[in-house]
Coordinates of C-alpha atoms and ligand atoms in Angstrom, one line a residue:
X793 CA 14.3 15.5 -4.7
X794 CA 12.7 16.0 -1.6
X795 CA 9.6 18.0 -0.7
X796 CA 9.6 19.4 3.0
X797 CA 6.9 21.3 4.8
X798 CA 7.8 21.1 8.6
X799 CA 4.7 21.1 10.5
X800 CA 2.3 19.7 7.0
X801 CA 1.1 17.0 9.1
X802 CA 1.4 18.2 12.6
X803 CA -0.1 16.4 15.1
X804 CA -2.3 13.9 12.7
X805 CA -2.3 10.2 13.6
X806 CA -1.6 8.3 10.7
X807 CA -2.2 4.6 10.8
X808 CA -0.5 2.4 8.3
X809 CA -1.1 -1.4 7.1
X810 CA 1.8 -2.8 6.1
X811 CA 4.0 -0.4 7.5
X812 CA 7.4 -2.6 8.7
X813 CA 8.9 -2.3 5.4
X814 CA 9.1 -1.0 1.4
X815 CA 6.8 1.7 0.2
X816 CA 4.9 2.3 3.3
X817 CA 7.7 2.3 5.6
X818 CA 9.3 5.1 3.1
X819 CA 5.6 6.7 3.4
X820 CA 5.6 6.8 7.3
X821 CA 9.1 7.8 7.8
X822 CA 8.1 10.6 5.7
X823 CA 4.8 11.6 7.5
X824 CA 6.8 11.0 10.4
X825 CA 9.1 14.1 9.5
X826 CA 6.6 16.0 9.2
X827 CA 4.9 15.8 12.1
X828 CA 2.3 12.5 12.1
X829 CA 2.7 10.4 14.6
X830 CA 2.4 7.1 13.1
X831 CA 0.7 3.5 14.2
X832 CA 2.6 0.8 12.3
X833 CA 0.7 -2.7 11.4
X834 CA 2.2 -5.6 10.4
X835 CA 2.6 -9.2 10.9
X836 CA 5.9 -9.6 12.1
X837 CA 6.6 -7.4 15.6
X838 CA 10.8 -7.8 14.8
X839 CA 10.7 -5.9 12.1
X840 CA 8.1 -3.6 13.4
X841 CA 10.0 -2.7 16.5
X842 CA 12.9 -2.0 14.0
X843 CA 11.0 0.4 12.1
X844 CA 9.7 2.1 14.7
X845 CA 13.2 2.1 16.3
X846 CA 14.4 4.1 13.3
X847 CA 11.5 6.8 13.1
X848 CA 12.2 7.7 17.0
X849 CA 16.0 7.8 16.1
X850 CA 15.4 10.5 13.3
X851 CA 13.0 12.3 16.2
X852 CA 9.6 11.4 15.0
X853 CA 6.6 9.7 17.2
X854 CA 5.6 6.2 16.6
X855 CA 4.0 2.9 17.7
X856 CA 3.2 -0.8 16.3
X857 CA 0.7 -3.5 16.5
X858 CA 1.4 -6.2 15.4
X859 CA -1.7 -8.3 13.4
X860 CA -2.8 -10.1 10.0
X861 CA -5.0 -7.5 7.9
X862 CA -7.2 -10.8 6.8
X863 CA -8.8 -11.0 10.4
X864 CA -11.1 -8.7 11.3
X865 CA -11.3 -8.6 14.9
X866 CA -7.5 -8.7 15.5
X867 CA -8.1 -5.2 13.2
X868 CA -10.8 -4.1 15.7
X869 CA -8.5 -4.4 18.0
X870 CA -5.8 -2.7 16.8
X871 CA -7.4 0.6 16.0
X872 CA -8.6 0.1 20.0
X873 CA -4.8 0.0 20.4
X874 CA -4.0 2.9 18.6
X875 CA -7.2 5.4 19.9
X876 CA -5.4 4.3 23.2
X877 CA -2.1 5.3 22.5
X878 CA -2.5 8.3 19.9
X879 CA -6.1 9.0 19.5
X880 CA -8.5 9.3 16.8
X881 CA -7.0 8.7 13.2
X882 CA -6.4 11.5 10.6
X883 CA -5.0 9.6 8.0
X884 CA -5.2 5.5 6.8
X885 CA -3.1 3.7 4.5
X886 CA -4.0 0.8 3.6
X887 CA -1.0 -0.9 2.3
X888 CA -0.8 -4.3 3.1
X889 CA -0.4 -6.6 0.1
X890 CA 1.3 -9.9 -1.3
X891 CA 2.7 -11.3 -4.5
X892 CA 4.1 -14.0 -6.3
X893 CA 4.6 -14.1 -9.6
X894 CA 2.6 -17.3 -11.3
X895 CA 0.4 -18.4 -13.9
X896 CA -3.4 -19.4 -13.2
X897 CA -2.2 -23.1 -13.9
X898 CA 0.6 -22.7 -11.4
X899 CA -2.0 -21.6 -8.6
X900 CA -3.7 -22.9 -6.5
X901 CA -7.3 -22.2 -5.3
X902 CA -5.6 -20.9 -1.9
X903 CA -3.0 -19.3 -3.4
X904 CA -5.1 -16.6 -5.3
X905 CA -7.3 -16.7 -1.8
X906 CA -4.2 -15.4 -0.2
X907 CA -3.6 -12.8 -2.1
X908 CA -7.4 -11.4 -2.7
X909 CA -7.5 -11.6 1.0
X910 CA -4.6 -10.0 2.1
X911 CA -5.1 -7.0 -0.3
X912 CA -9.3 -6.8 -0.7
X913 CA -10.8 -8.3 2.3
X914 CA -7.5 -6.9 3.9
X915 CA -8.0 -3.0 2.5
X916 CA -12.2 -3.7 3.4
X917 CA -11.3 -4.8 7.1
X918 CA -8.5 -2.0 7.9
X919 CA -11.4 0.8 6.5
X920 CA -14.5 -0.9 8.3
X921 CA -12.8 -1.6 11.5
X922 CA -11.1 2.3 11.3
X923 CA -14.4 4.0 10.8
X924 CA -15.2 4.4 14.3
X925 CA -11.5 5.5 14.9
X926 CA -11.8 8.2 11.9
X927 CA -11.7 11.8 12.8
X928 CA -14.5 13.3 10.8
X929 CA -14.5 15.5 9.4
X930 CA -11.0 16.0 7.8
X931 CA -9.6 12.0 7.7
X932 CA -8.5 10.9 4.2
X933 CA -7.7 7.5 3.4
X934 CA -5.2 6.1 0.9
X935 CA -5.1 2.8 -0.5
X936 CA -1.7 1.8 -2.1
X937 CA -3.4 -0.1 -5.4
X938 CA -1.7 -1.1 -9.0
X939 CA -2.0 -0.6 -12.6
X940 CA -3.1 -4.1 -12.5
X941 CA -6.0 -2.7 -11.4
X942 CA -7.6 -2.0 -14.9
X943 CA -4.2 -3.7 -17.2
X944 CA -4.0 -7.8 -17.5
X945 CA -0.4 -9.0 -16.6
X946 CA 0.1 -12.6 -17.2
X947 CA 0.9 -14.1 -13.7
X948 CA -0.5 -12.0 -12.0
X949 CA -4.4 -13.0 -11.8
X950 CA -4.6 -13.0 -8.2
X951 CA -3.0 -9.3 -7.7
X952 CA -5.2 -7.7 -10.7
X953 CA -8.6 -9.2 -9.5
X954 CA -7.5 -7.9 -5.8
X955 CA -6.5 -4.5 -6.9
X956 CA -9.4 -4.2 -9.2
X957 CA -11.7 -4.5 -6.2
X958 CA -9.2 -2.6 -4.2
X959 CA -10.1 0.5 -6.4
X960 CA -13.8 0.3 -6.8
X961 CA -14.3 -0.7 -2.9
X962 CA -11.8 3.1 -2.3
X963 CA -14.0 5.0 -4.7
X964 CA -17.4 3.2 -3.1
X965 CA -15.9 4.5 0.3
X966 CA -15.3 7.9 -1.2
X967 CA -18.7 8.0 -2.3
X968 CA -20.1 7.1 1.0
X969 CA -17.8 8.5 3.4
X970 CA -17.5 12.0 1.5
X971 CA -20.6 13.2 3.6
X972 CA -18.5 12.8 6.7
X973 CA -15.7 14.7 5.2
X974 CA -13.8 11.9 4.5
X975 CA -11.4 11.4 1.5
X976 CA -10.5 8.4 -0.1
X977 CA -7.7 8.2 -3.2
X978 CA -6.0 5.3 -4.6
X979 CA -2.1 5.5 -5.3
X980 CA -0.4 3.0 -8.2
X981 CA 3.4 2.5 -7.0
X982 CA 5.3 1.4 -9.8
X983 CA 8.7 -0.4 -10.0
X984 CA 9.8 0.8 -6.7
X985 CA 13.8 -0.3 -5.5
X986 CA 14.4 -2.8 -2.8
X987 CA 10.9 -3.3 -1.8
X988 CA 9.5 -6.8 -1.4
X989 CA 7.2 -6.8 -4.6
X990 CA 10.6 -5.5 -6.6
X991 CA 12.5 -8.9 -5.2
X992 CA 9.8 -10.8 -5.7
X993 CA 9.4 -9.9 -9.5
X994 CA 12.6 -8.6 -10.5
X995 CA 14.9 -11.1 -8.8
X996 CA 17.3 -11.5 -11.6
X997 CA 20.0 -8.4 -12.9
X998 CA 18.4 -9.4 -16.4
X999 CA 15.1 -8.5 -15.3
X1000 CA 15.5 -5.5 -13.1
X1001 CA 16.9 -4.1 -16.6
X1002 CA 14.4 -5.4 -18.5
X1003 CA 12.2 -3.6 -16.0
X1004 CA 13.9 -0.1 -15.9
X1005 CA 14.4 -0.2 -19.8
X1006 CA 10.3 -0.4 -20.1
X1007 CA 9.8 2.2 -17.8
X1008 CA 9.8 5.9 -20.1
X1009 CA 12.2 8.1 -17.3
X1010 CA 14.6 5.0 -16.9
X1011 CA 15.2 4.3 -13.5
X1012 CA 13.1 2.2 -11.1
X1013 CA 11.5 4.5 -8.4
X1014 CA 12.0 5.3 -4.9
X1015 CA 10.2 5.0 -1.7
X1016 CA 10.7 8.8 -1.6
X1017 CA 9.0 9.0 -4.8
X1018 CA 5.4 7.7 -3.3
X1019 CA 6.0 9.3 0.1
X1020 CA 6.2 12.5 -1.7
X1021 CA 2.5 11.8 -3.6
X1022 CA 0.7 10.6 -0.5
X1023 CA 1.9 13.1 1.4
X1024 CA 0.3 15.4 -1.0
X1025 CA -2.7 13.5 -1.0
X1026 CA -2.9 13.4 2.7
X1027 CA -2.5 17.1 3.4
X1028 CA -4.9 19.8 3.1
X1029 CA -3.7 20.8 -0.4
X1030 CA -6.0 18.1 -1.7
X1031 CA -9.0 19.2 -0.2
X1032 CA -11.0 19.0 -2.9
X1033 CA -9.6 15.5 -4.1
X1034 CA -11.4 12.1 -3.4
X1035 CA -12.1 8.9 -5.7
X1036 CA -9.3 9.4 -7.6
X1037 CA -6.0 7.5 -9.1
X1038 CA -3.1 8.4 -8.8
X1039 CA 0.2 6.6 -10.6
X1040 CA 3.9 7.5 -9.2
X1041 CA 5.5 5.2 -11.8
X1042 CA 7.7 6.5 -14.5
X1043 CA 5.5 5.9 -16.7
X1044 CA 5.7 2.2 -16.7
X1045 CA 1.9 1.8 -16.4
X1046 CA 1.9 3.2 -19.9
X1047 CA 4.2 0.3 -21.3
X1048 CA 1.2 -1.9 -20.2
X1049 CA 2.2 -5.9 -19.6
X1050 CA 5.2 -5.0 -21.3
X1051 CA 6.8 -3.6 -18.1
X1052 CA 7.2 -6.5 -16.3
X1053 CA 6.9 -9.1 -19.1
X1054 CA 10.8 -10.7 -19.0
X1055 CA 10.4 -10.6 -15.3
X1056 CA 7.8 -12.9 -15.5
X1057 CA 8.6 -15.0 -18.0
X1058 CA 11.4 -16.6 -15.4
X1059 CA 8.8 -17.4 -13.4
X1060 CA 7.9 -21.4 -12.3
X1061 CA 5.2 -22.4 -15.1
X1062 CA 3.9 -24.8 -12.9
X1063 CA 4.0 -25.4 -9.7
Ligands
COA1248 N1 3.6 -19.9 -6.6 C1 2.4 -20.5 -6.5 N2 1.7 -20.6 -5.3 C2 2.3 -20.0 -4.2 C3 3.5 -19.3 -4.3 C4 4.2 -19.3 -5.5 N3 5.3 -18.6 -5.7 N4 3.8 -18.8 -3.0 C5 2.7 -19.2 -2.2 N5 1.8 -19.9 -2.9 C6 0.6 -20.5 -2.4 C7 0.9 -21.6 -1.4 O1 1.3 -22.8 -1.9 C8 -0.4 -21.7 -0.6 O2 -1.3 -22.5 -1.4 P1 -1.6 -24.0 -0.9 O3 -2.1 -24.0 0.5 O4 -2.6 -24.5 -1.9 O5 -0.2 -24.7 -1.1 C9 -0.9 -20.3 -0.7 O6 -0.2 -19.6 -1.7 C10 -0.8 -19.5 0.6 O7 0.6 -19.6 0.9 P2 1.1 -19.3 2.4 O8 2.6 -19.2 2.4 O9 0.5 -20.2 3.4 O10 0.4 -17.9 2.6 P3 0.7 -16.7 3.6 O11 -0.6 -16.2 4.0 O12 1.7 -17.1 4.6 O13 1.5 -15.7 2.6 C11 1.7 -14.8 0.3 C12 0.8 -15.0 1.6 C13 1.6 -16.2 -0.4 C14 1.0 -13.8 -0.5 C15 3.1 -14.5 0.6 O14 3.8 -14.3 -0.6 C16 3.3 -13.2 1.5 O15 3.2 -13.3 2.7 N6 3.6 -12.1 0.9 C17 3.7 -10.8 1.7 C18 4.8 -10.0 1.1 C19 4.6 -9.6 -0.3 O16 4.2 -10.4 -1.1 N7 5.0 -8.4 -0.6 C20 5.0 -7.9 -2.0 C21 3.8 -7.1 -2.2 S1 3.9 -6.4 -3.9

């Protein structure tokens, strides 16, 4: 089902990490319709140019820039970009993330680095360098996070220490940045279809079922699915709303390491 306010988001700039493909793609396409005009970041500009190709084909405003979330001054200047080319920013999502499923012996010191940078250093850079960039009052902030923020998930050390910082450095930001009228909310996607993370974990038939059979309503999600919470969150109808979790999952995060268990057990042991 498909929520549509025309107008919700009217006019806001919404800038989005990780925004080429997957859940946040599905986000800004959504924003998009109703009204945001969205600045895309990613690392690859071919797939950025085709996702903003699409959002202008369905009539909605967008841009890209294309940079790696892990260095801080090619963020700095892509919200310089982006106050250019749409102004000050209304709405950030920080969504840029990686994965791959291993265990701690089948990592190395530089993998784990990888992923804590991409998603913690990455989610601290996108919010320090947008802070300047932030129309305050009124901007809110959304960082696409995990249950493996606060659940243990064998093979997946790297992502659960990233997104347990992920969530405390969001609700540190909505503690300091509420004075400016800032809010700041953390979203945990679940299984989400033909996303990245979904391929990446799921790559077998046998373990996409094992996945949707260990999620309580029975199907993986949708892109459409999140896009509907953060646009929620994003809009003035959460006002009064800041620090806080939110899971669009099906219920999965309730199965705890069960979910994704026979995906991961076809993992590499070692590596
Ligand atoms: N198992 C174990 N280690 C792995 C691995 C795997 N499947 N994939 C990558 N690594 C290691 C690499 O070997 C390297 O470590 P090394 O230098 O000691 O050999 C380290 O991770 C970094 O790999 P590299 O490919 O150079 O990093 P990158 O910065 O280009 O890519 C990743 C980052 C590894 C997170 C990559 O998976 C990625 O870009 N992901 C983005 C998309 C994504 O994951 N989306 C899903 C989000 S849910």
């Amino acid at each position: 089902m498909s929520v549509f306010i025309p107008d919700l988001l009217a006019g806001k700039t919404t800038f989005v990490t990780g925004g080429s493909s997957g859940i946040c793609l599905a986000i800004a396409e959504r924003f998009a319709a109703h009204g945001a005009r969205l600045m895309l970041l990613g690392r690859k500009q071919e797939k950025l140019d085709a996702a903003v190709a699409g959002i202008r084909a369905a009539g909605g405003t967008a841009e890209s820039v294309s940079a790696d979330v892990r260095d801080y001054a090619a963020m700095e200047a892509a919200f310089a970009r982006c106050a250019e080319l749409l102004g000050p920013v209304d709405i950030l999502i920080c969504g840029a993330a990686g994965n791959f499923p291993a265990p701690v012996n089948g990592m190395s010191a530089n993998g784990f680095k990888a992923v804590v940078d991409i998603d913690l250093l990455g989610t601290f850079n996108t919010c320090r360098a947008a802070y300047p960039h932030l129309r305050k009052p009124g901007a809110s902030v959304l960082s696409i996070s995990a249950n493996h923020a606060h659940q243990p998930y064998a093979f997946q050390s790297h992502v659960c220490a990233a997104k347990a910082g992920v969530d405390l450095l969001t609700k540190t930001l909505a503690l300091e940045w509420g004075p400016d009228g800032i809010r700041a909310n953390i979203i945990y996607p679940g299984p989400i279809d033909g996303t990245e993370g979904m391929r990446r974990l799921a790559p077998s038939e046998e373990a996409r079922r094992a996945v949707i059979a260990n999620t309580p309503v029975g199907r993986l999600g949708t892109g459409e699915d999140v896009a509907n919470l953060a646009l929620f969150l994003a809009s003035e109808a959460a006002s009064y709303i800041t620090g806080s979790v939110f899971a669009c999952d099906g219920g999965s995060g309730l199965m705890g390491a069960r979910s994704f268990q026979a995906a991961f057990e076809q993992a590499p042991k070692e590596r």
